[in-house]
């Protein structure tokens, strides 16, 4: 059984407060059905994202890619978010074609959902492409971003 304290889980005080908090964390992590495989998948992708933030792209990429591959297609917001993080790790590794492809997936998924947070992540990624503005994958991504968002990107890189 996975036992981790999670953000947003209320800590209950009392003689057994720690156990109650942990049980609450499990309920949030595992969901009603107690799906430990789902919980493991969440922990793996969160580890990948943490590694990406630390600049460990070569270790982060496979974890995020595997979660994205296994994620249900109905989970569009999660898939968009994970595609953004995969693109980030690929860009950190100077894999520009792959990074723009993954960011394009995030962008396409963003078109199907209403999530300012995901749009912000895609725009952040677009800003990171500024040094590569004349490269064909970046030009194509820039054009696709205009089409999907229906407006020029917040910070054009070309």
mmCIF file of N, CA and C in Angstrom, residues 96 129-139 157-158:
data_model
loop_
_atom_site.group_PDB
_atom_site.id
_atom_site.type_symbol
_atom_site.label_atom_id
_atom_site.label_comp_id
_atom_site.label_asym_id
_atom_site.label_seq_id
_atom_site.Cartn_x
_atom_site.Cartn_y
_atom_site.Cartn_z
ATOM 1 N N UNK A 96 14.770 18.942 -30.832
ATOM 2 C CA UNK A 96 13.819 19.976 -31.241
ATOM 3 C C UNK A 96 12.618 19.422 -31.993
ATOM 4 N N UNK A 129 11.208 28.393 -27.050
ATOM 5 C CA UNK A 129 11.646 28.096 -28.414
ATOM 6 C C UNK A 129 12.294 29.298 -29.102
ATOM 7 N N UNK A 130 12.283 30.458 -28.469
ATOM 8 C CA UNK A 130 12.802 31.687 -29.082
ATOM 9 C C UNK A 130 14.190 31.521 -29.706
ATOM 10 N N UNK A 131 15.142 30.857 -29.050
ATOM 11 C CA UNK A 131 16.465 30.714 -29.686
ATOM 12 C C UNK A 131 16.459 29.889 -30.978
ATOM 13 N N UNK A 132 15.381 29.168 -31.211
ATOM 14 C CA UNK A 132 15.292 28.291 -32.383
ATOM 15 C C UNK A 132 14.246 28.788 -33.381
ATOM 16 N N UNK A 133 13.936 30.048 -33.337
ATOM 17 C CA UNK A 133 12.821 30.614 -34.103
ATOM 18 C C UNK A 133 12.898 30.362 -35.604
ATOM 19 N N UNK A 134 14.059 30.179 -36.142
ATOM 20 C CA UNK A 134 14.204 29.989 -37.597
ATOM 21 C C UNK A 134 14.220 28.525 -38.012
ATOM 22 N N UNK A 135 14.113 27.638 -37.056
ATOM 23 C CA UNK A 135 14.100 26.204 -37.358
ATOM 24 C C UNK A 135 12.709 25.788 -37.829
ATOM 25 N N UNK A 136 12.646 24.898 -38.811
ATOM 26 C CA UNK A 136 11.359 24.488 -39.391
ATOM 27 C C UNK A 136 10.364 23.925 -38.375
ATOM 28 N N UNK A 137 10.765 23.061 -37.433
ATOM 29 C CA UNK A 137 9.779 22.551 -36.478
ATOM 30 C C UNK A 137 9.159 23.667 -35.629
ATOM 31 N N UNK A 138 9.957 24.669 -35.307
ATOM 32 C CA UNK A 138 9.465 25.783 -34.488
ATOM 33 C C UNK A 138 8.521 26.658 -35.304
ATOM 34 N N UNK A 139 8.853 26.886 -36.548
ATOM 35 C CA UNK A 139 7.975 27.669 -37.425
ATOM 36 C C UNK A 139 6.623 26.963 -37.572
ATOM 37 N N UNK A 157 8.124 33.979 -31.122
ATOM 38 C CA UNK A 157 9.559 33.688 -31.192
ATOM 39 C C UNK A 157 10.069 33.864 -32.611
ATOM 40 N N UNK A 158 9.234 34.173 -33.571
ATOM 41 C CA UNK A 158 9.722 34.377 -34.938
ATOM 42 C C UNK A 158 9.633 35.824 -35.332
#
